Amino acid sequence: MPAATPAPITVALLGGGTVGSQVARLLTESAPDLAARVGAPLQLIGVAVRDASRPRPGVPADLLTDDAAGLAARGADIVVEVMGGIEPARSLILSAMAAGSSVITANKALLAADGATLYRAAADNGVDLYFEASVAGAIPLLRPLRESLAGDRVVKVLGIVNGTTNFILSKMESEGADYAVALAEAQALGYAEADPTADVGGHDAAAKAAILAELAFHTRVTTDDVSCEGITGVTAADVEAARDMGFVIKLLAVAERTADGAGVIVRVHPAMVPNDHPLASVRDAFNAVFVEAESAGEMMFYGRGAGGAPTASAVLGDVVAAARNRVSGGRGPTESVYAALGVRSIDEARTRYYVNLDVADRPGVLAAIAQAFADNGVSIQVVRQDGHGDDAGLIVRTHLATEGALRRTVDNLRTLDAVKSVVGVMRVEGEAGP
Ligand SMILES: NC(=O)c1ccc[n+]([C@@H]2O[C@H](COP(=O)([O-])OP(=O)(O)OC[C@H]3O[C@@H](n4cnc5c(N)ncnc54)[C@H](OP(=O)(O)O)[C@@H]3O)[C@@H](O)[C@H]2O)c1
């Protein structure tokens, strides 16, 4: 007697845009392989969009619906949320879980704002919650943090997780372009939205930093816990000064344990990275995340951080994992926030700094400036001076110092007669040593 064909695993898609249409395409095109990997066929039962009358390449017209609430509550084995935004995405996910569906989402904004509610609903309903695509698109990163490194102790996560800003900074570097020119080019090429605020303001990277920090440090972290500064203040002069010193400027998401090990600091800001650091060569729209763990040492994850097909690849990986759990009766990983480390202020973060000053060119100036650093316990690593006549440019690079001490130093510098203006202050990341 032939073996009975296993019942299909049903999949409902909430969203049929850039990512959703690619998920639908892959579910259809790769159906035989996916069925073999899961042990049961995957059956797409509906795709919810705002405008169901508009044809979508790769999405069968008879599956399109504008009734997202109805589709979410239909009790599919797996609901994939790729609509974006907080509402109605959150309500739809909760209604799907209440109906017994496992949920896959790419929605970093929702996870970083209110992941706890989603985790709780998944636990209450005995379903899975997977979200690999929410950070760094196609790059397998959350599963390694959540599963492969579950036996290690992560010390630091340092990454380029926003392709739009990386593209803009790469253009500023390679073409000497001003920020506004590089942004306009990114918009013309489709790498930046018409309203680029979420990207250039660092908010998208901050949401991803919160998700990474929560998984890395087993501690609940939300967007509000992330200190966030975007790239709008980065100038062509900063980029040039960085280049002269052998650095590039990157927008970094950083999550790290405090020196006492009892806290975690999560921050997003532009920083100078030495040319020989692996993150320095990550260009254009690519993403990369550098993870440092106590036993494993340093690792880097690199690849495409966005785009329909790359992001859909990560979504499909989660669909296969959730579907296998359905077939085997298993469960995916649940929320792990047992460590409950305190989320500390960026004032406690220890990093190196570059300070660019416009100073009067007369004797004693250097001594006064060095004193301002010393008074605040900030030790100077390198000083470079150029210019003649009345004005001189002075660039100071420091050893490790706390953010608070550096801020006090800069406040002091602004009060000195010798200092005409503080032209730029930027953190330096990725250098070894004190
Ligand atoms: N694009 C990427 O590269 C990327 C990468 C990683 C993560 N993500 C995340 O993936 C998610 C989707 O992004 P995307 O770029 O695919 O967005 P998108 O192209 O704007 O697609 C959103 C889809 O959701 C539908 N939709 C939105 N609100 C709806 C509502 N209230 N009811 C019914 N349908 C609704 C839209 O319908 P219409 O088509 O009718 O407007 C559209 O099909 C977001 O959370 C995003 O952050 C995206």
XYZ file of C-alpha atoms and ligand atoms in Angstrom:
482
model
C 0.000 0.000 0.000
C 1.499 3.427 -0.945
C 2.346 5.700 1.995
C -0.371 8.270 2.714
C 0.471 11.776 1.418
C 1.032 13.981 4.463
C -1.506 16.752 4.959
C -0.286 20.094 3.622
C 1.057 22.755 5.960
C -1.032 25.837 5.210
C 0.598 29.266 4.910
C -1.162 32.657 4.931
C 0.707 35.777 3.832
C -0.136 39.170 5.328
C 1.421 41.547 2.793
C 2.253 41.057 -0.881
C 4.710 43.892 -1.498
C 8.484 43.843 -1.999
C 9.064 40.939 0.386
C 5.639 39.239 0.336
C 5.511 38.837 -3.449
C 8.942 37.149 -3.357
C 7.846 34.838 -0.541
C 4.819 33.836 -2.642
C 7.026 33.255 -5.695
C 9.504 31.086 -3.803
C 6.726 29.067 -2.150
C 5.444 28.207 -5.632
C 8.734 27.795 -7.522
C 10.482 25.778 -4.826
C 7.424 23.745 -3.790
C 8.924 20.254 -4.439
C 12.158 21.004 -2.554
C 10.352 22.696 0.318
C 7.957 19.727 0.629
C 10.896 17.318 0.755
C 12.704 19.387 3.383
C 9.637 19.810 5.565
C 8.160 16.329 5.096
C 4.835 17.793 3.923
C 3.785 20.138 1.128
C 3.420 23.848 1.897
C 0.148 25.289 0.627
C -0.303 29.052 0.235
C -3.931 29.788 1.125
C -4.103 33.578 0.794
C -2.197 36.845 0.415
C -3.630 39.920 2.142
C -2.941 43.320 0.561
C -4.567 46.741 0.712
C -5.577 46.723 -2.941
C -6.544 43.201 -4.045
C -7.529 44.367 -7.533
C -3.936 45.195 -8.473
C -2.160 42.211 -10.074
C 1.098 41.103 -8.400
C 3.667 39.184 -10.430
C 4.253 35.784 -8.874
C 1.082 35.900 -6.751
C -1.937 33.913 -8.043
C -4.832 36.426 -8.417
C -7.345 34.106 -6.763
C -5.288 34.122 -3.549
C -5.318 37.924 -3.156
C -7.646 39.390 -0.538
C -8.117 42.745 1.144
C -9.530 41.006 4.230
C -6.324 40.744 6.279
C -8.223 40.202 9.543
C -10.202 37.308 8.049
C -7.075 35.668 6.622
C -5.094 36.089 9.868
C -7.863 34.411 11.885
C -8.386 31.493 9.478
C -6.184 29.159 11.492
C -3.450 28.534 8.899
C -0.557 26.487 10.253
C 1.768 29.414 9.547
C 1.016 33.117 9.136
C 3.753 35.254 7.560
C 3.473 38.963 8.432
C 5.293 41.130 5.876
C 3.059 44.202 5.975
C 5.178 46.347 8.265
C 4.166 49.032 10.790
C 2.851 48.579 14.322
C -0.876 48.407 13.642
C -2.727 46.554 12.280
C 0.280 44.170 12.110
C 0.348 43.529 15.891
C -3.416 42.862 16.177
C -3.296 40.561 13.153
C -0.357 38.587 14.599
C -2.115 38.235 17.951
C -5.314 37.087 16.261
C -3.320 34.571 14.171
C -1.632 33.162 17.273
C -4.975 32.957 19.093
C -6.218 30.892 16.143
C -3.259 28.493 16.638
C -0.980 29.720 13.841
C 2.781 29.953 14.174
C 3.972 33.384 13.054
C 6.929 34.484 10.952
C 7.513 38.221 10.801
C 10.077 40.561 9.217
C 8.720 43.500 11.207
C 11.656 44.961 13.148
C 9.701 48.075 14.142
C 7.026 46.003 15.885
C 9.450 43.505 17.450
C 11.657 46.249 18.858
C 8.700 48.266 20.160
C 6.619 45.451 21.634
C 8.263 42.063 21.084
C 7.288 41.017 24.625
C 3.592 40.987 23.705
C 4.265 38.779 20.689
C 6.445 36.350 22.675
C 3.815 36.123 25.415
C 1.040 35.389 22.921
C 3.217 32.730 21.240
C 3.819 31.053 24.616
C 0.166 31.314 25.683
C -0.989 29.714 22.444
C 1.811 27.159 22.129
C 2.929 28.430 18.721
C 6.254 29.518 17.226
C 7.502 33.050 16.638
C 10.394 33.416 14.179
C 11.809 36.680 12.818
C 15.158 36.051 11.059
C 14.365 38.565 8.282
C 13.805 41.431 10.721
C 17.544 42.153 11.090
C 20.094 42.221 8.261
C 17.758 40.769 5.595
C 19.159 37.602 4.102
C 22.040 37.178 6.541
C 21.641 34.245 8.929
C 22.274 36.113 12.162
C 19.432 35.766 14.644
C 19.425 31.964 14.492
C 23.182 31.803 15.196
C 22.691 34.182 18.143
C 19.574 32.409 19.409
C 20.723 28.821 18.844
C 24.347 28.306 17.771
C 25.741 30.674 20.429
C 23.263 29.602 23.131
C 26.144 27.882 24.950
C 28.499 30.850 24.861
C 28.615 34.294 26.463
C 28.338 37.141 23.980
C 30.406 40.184 24.892
C 29.747 42.588 22.044
C 27.751 42.906 18.837
C 28.925 45.553 16.389
C 27.298 45.933 13.030
C 26.336 47.789 9.910
C 22.630 46.955 9.730
C 21.220 49.692 7.514
C 22.043 49.491 3.810
C 20.681 52.948 2.947
C 23.049 54.799 5.275
C 25.934 52.540 4.327
C 25.292 53.364 0.676
C 25.237 57.110 1.437
C 28.433 56.977 3.516
C 30.155 54.839 0.843
C 29.265 57.500 -1.781
C 30.544 60.289 0.460
C 33.772 58.363 0.835
C 34.364 57.298 -2.756
C 33.178 60.524 -4.430
C 33.941 63.101 -1.747
C 30.251 63.979 -1.997
C 28.346 66.012 0.569
C 25.661 64.252 2.577
C 22.795 65.911 0.641
C 24.253 64.916 -2.751
C 24.844 61.311 -1.647
C 21.308 61.108 -0.220
C 19.815 62.404 -3.488
C 21.788 59.761 -5.416
C 20.578 57.031 -3.041
C 16.983 58.192 -3.567
C 17.387 58.294 -7.365
C 18.700 54.708 -7.347
C 15.933 53.447 -5.065
C 18.232 52.806 -2.081
C 16.566 55.508 0.023
C 12.873 56.270 0.543
C 11.347 59.632 -0.406
C 11.113 60.207 3.363
C 14.480 58.843 4.499
C 14.077 59.757 8.193
C 13.846 56.203 9.559
C 17.122 55.281 7.863
C 19.247 58.437 8.069
C 18.010 59.238 11.584
C 19.275 55.828 12.756
C 15.820 54.641 13.893
C 15.755 51.561 11.637
C 19.207 50.550 12.899
C 18.087 51.231 16.491
C 15.174 48.791 16.149
C 17.577 46.153 14.824
C 20.079 46.910 17.594
C 17.352 46.307 20.188
C 16.469 42.926 18.642
C 20.140 41.899 18.472
C 20.826 43.018 22.040
C 17.854 41.103 23.427
C 19.006 37.853 21.795
C 22.715 38.359 22.532
C 22.320 39.281 26.198
C 19.131 37.411 27.190
C 17.708 40.697 28.384
C 14.603 42.562 27.290
C 15.630 45.573 25.184
C 13.245 47.860 23.325
C 13.814 50.715 20.887
C 13.444 53.220 23.734
C 16.522 51.695 25.410
C 18.731 52.448 22.404
C 20.717 55.665 22.264
C 20.303 56.772 18.665
C 22.121 59.271 16.466
C 21.881 59.237 12.662
C 24.182 60.338 9.860
C 22.640 63.696 8.971
C 25.440 65.553 10.795
C 28.281 63.718 9.016
C 30.109 66.130 6.696
C 32.420 65.683 3.727
C 35.127 67.199 5.980
C 34.593 64.454 8.594
C 34.904 61.814 5.881
C 38.085 63.413 4.564
C 39.619 63.747 8.023
C 38.817 60.091 8.687
C 40.445 59.067 5.410
C 43.585 61.062 6.218
C 43.905 59.131 9.462
C 43.280 55.709 7.853
C 39.626 55.375 8.874
C 36.190 55.196 7.244
C 32.929 56.431 8.743
C 30.157 53.859 9.253
C 26.781 53.986 10.962
C 27.204 51.339 13.642
C 24.762 49.494 15.845
C 26.607 48.503 19.011
C 25.368 46.322 21.856
C 27.830 45.448 24.604
C 28.132 44.339 28.183
C 29.291 46.973 30.642
C 32.739 46.495 32.156
C 31.207 45.005 35.342
C 29.244 42.494 33.237
C 25.994 43.426 34.972
C 24.612 45.809 32.408
C 24.197 46.284 28.692
C 24.534 49.428 26.574
C 22.907 49.658 23.175
C 23.734 52.519 20.831
C 23.517 53.556 17.190
C 25.741 56.326 15.871
C 28.262 57.131 13.155
C 31.770 56.063 14.075
C 35.233 55.967 12.569
C 36.418 52.434 11.870
C 40.070 51.666 11.008
C 40.651 50.659 7.384
C 41.964 47.254 8.430
C 38.827 46.346 10.434
C 36.548 43.858 8.594
C 33.601 46.287 8.844
C 35.535 48.997 6.951
C 35.316 47.078 3.674
C 31.536 46.599 3.902
C 30.338 48.948 1.200
C 27.194 50.186 -0.502
C 23.966 48.449 0.477
C 25.610 45.462 2.158
C 25.259 44.671 5.862
C 27.697 42.995 8.221
C 27.603 42.171 11.899
C 30.639 41.434 14.005
C 29.974 39.291 17.078
C 32.435 38.721 19.894
C 31.757 35.837 22.264
C 33.877 34.645 25.170
C 34.664 31.139 23.878
C 33.976 31.463 20.148
C 35.996 34.662 19.785
C 35.266 37.037 16.926
C 32.887 36.218 14.061
C 31.525 38.232 11.182
C 28.226 37.740 9.339
C 28.074 39.445 5.963
C 25.618 39.696 3.070
C 22.594 41.429 1.605
C 20.652 43.254 4.260
C 17.554 44.057 2.227
C 15.703 43.502 -1.028
C 12.703 41.353 -1.881
C 14.375 38.057 -2.763
C 17.170 38.162 -0.138
C 14.693 38.993 2.628
C 12.277 36.345 1.351
C 15.085 33.782 1.622
C 15.308 34.459 5.368
C 11.497 34.331 5.684
C 11.394 30.977 3.866
C 14.045 29.564 6.193
C 11.752 30.432 9.104
C 8.728 28.988 7.290
C 10.574 25.680 6.860
C 11.598 25.674 10.549
C 8.042 26.353 11.739
C 6.616 23.810 9.278
C 9.059 21.119 10.456
C 7.921 21.807 14.018
C 4.306 21.285 12.924
C 5.227 17.972 11.300
C 7.291 16.724 14.243
C 5.127 18.227 16.981
C 8.114 20.260 18.232
C 8.450 23.902 19.225
C 10.911 26.599 18.227
C 12.914 28.614 20.760
C 10.932 30.763 23.171
C 11.816 34.143 24.625
C 15.015 34.161 26.684
C 15.317 37.228 28.913
C 16.334 35.455 32.124
C 19.596 37.432 32.529
C 17.627 40.678 32.994
C 20.766 42.845 32.794
C 20.211 46.514 33.492
C 20.106 48.625 30.350
C 22.603 51.400 31.117
C 22.973 54.899 29.722
C 25.354 55.620 26.852
C 27.220 57.851 29.345
C 28.811 54.647 30.655
C 29.926 53.453 27.214
C 33.692 53.381 26.827
C 35.080 54.157 23.409
C 37.716 56.242 21.678
C 37.021 59.646 20.183
C 38.141 61.947 17.438
C 37.757 65.647 18.231
C 38.314 68.228 15.493
C 38.946 71.762 16.767
C 39.375 75.131 15.143
C 41.900 76.874 17.399
C 43.876 80.111 17.618
C 47.429 79.637 16.378
C 49.486 80.996 19.263
C 51.788 79.622 21.965
C 50.170 77.831 24.899
C 47.059 76.718 23.014
C 48.047 73.069 22.894
C 48.788 73.039 26.628
C 45.366 74.545 27.467
C 43.612 71.990 25.310
C 45.591 69.066 26.701
C 44.690 70.281 30.203
C 40.960 70.191 29.384
C 41.293 66.538 28.386
C 43.407 65.713 31.455
C 40.996 67.477 33.843
C 38.251 65.091 32.728
C 40.402 61.972 32.832
C 40.508 61.574 29.039
C 43.886 60.411 27.822
C 45.121 61.653 24.426
C 46.430 59.114 21.884
C 47.382 61.338 18.888
C 47.318 65.058 18.116
C 47.600 66.450 14.622
C 47.849 70.133 13.849
C 47.666 71.946 10.532
C 47.252 75.511 9.337
C 49.184 78.745 9.722
C 48.309 82.338 10.501
C 45.512 83.097 12.938
C 43.702 79.788 12.599
C 44.812 76.235 13.016
C 43.047 72.932 12.786
C 43.716 70.543 15.626
C 42.661 66.923 15.558
C 42.826 64.945 18.775
C 42.293 61.193 19.040
C 41.800 59.777 22.508
C 42.349 56.489 24.260
C 39.301 54.719 25.733
C 37.122 57.097 27.716
C 33.529 57.174 28.868
C 30.981 59.079 26.859
C 30.236 61.229 29.910
C 33.908 62.210 30.381
C 34.252 63.066 26.715
C 31.091 65.206 26.796
C 32.414 67.125 29.803
C 35.745 67.591 27.986
C 34.046 69.007 24.912
C 31.930 71.323 27.098
C 35.184 72.583 28.701
C 36.868 73.006 25.321
C 34.014 75.228 24.144
C 34.697 77.625 27.034
C 38.413 78.086 26.218
C 39.520 81.322 24.529
C 41.961 79.282 22.483
C 39.175 77.209 20.922
C 37.285 79.042 18.174
C 34.924 76.131 17.501
C 34.494 72.411 17.980
C 34.221 71.345 14.349
C 33.475 67.669 14.878
C 33.349 64.949 17.508
C 33.066 61.314 16.519
C 33.483 57.978 18.224
C 36.166 55.574 17.013
C 35.286 51.870 17.093
C 37.151 48.701 16.209
C 40.668 49.658 17.369
C 42.545 47.258 19.591
C 44.406 48.353 22.718
C 43.745 50.724 25.630
N 11.982 45.513 1.752
C 13.036 45.009 2.386
O 14.129 44.935 1.836
C 12.907 44.506 3.805
C 14.006 43.927 4.434
C 13.881 43.414 5.738
C 12.663 43.544 6.384
N 11.610 44.142 5.753
C 10.349 44.249 6.495
O 9.361 43.507 5.803
C 8.097 44.113 5.966
C 7.494 44.368 4.583
O 8.334 45.226 3.848
P 8.095 45.472 2.287
O 9.299 46.223 1.811
O 7.702 44.222 1.590
O 6.840 46.485 2.326
P 5.879 46.889 1.126
O 6.529 46.656 -0.191
O 5.359 48.254 1.435
O 4.674 45.849 1.244
C 3.718 45.910 2.262
C 2.557 45.021 1.867
O 1.611 44.988 2.932
C 0.333 45.372 2.431
N -0.349 46.099 3.493
C 0.125 47.144 4.206
N -0.784 47.557 5.106
C -1.851 46.751 4.954
C -3.108 46.663 5.590
N -3.454 47.526 6.556
N -3.966 45.693 5.193
C -3.622 44.849 4.204
N -2.434 44.862 3.574
C -1.568 45.806 3.948
C 0.574 46.219 1.210
O -0.547 46.175 0.355
P -0.549 46.984 -1.053
O 0.486 46.305 -1.890
O -1.928 46.835 -1.589
O -0.177 48.393 -0.695
C 1.809 45.522 0.625
O 1.433 44.427 -0.177
C 8.344 45.370 6.808
O 8.116 45.069 8.167
C 9.804 45.656 6.568
O 10.394 46.359 7.642
C 11.701 44.609 4.488
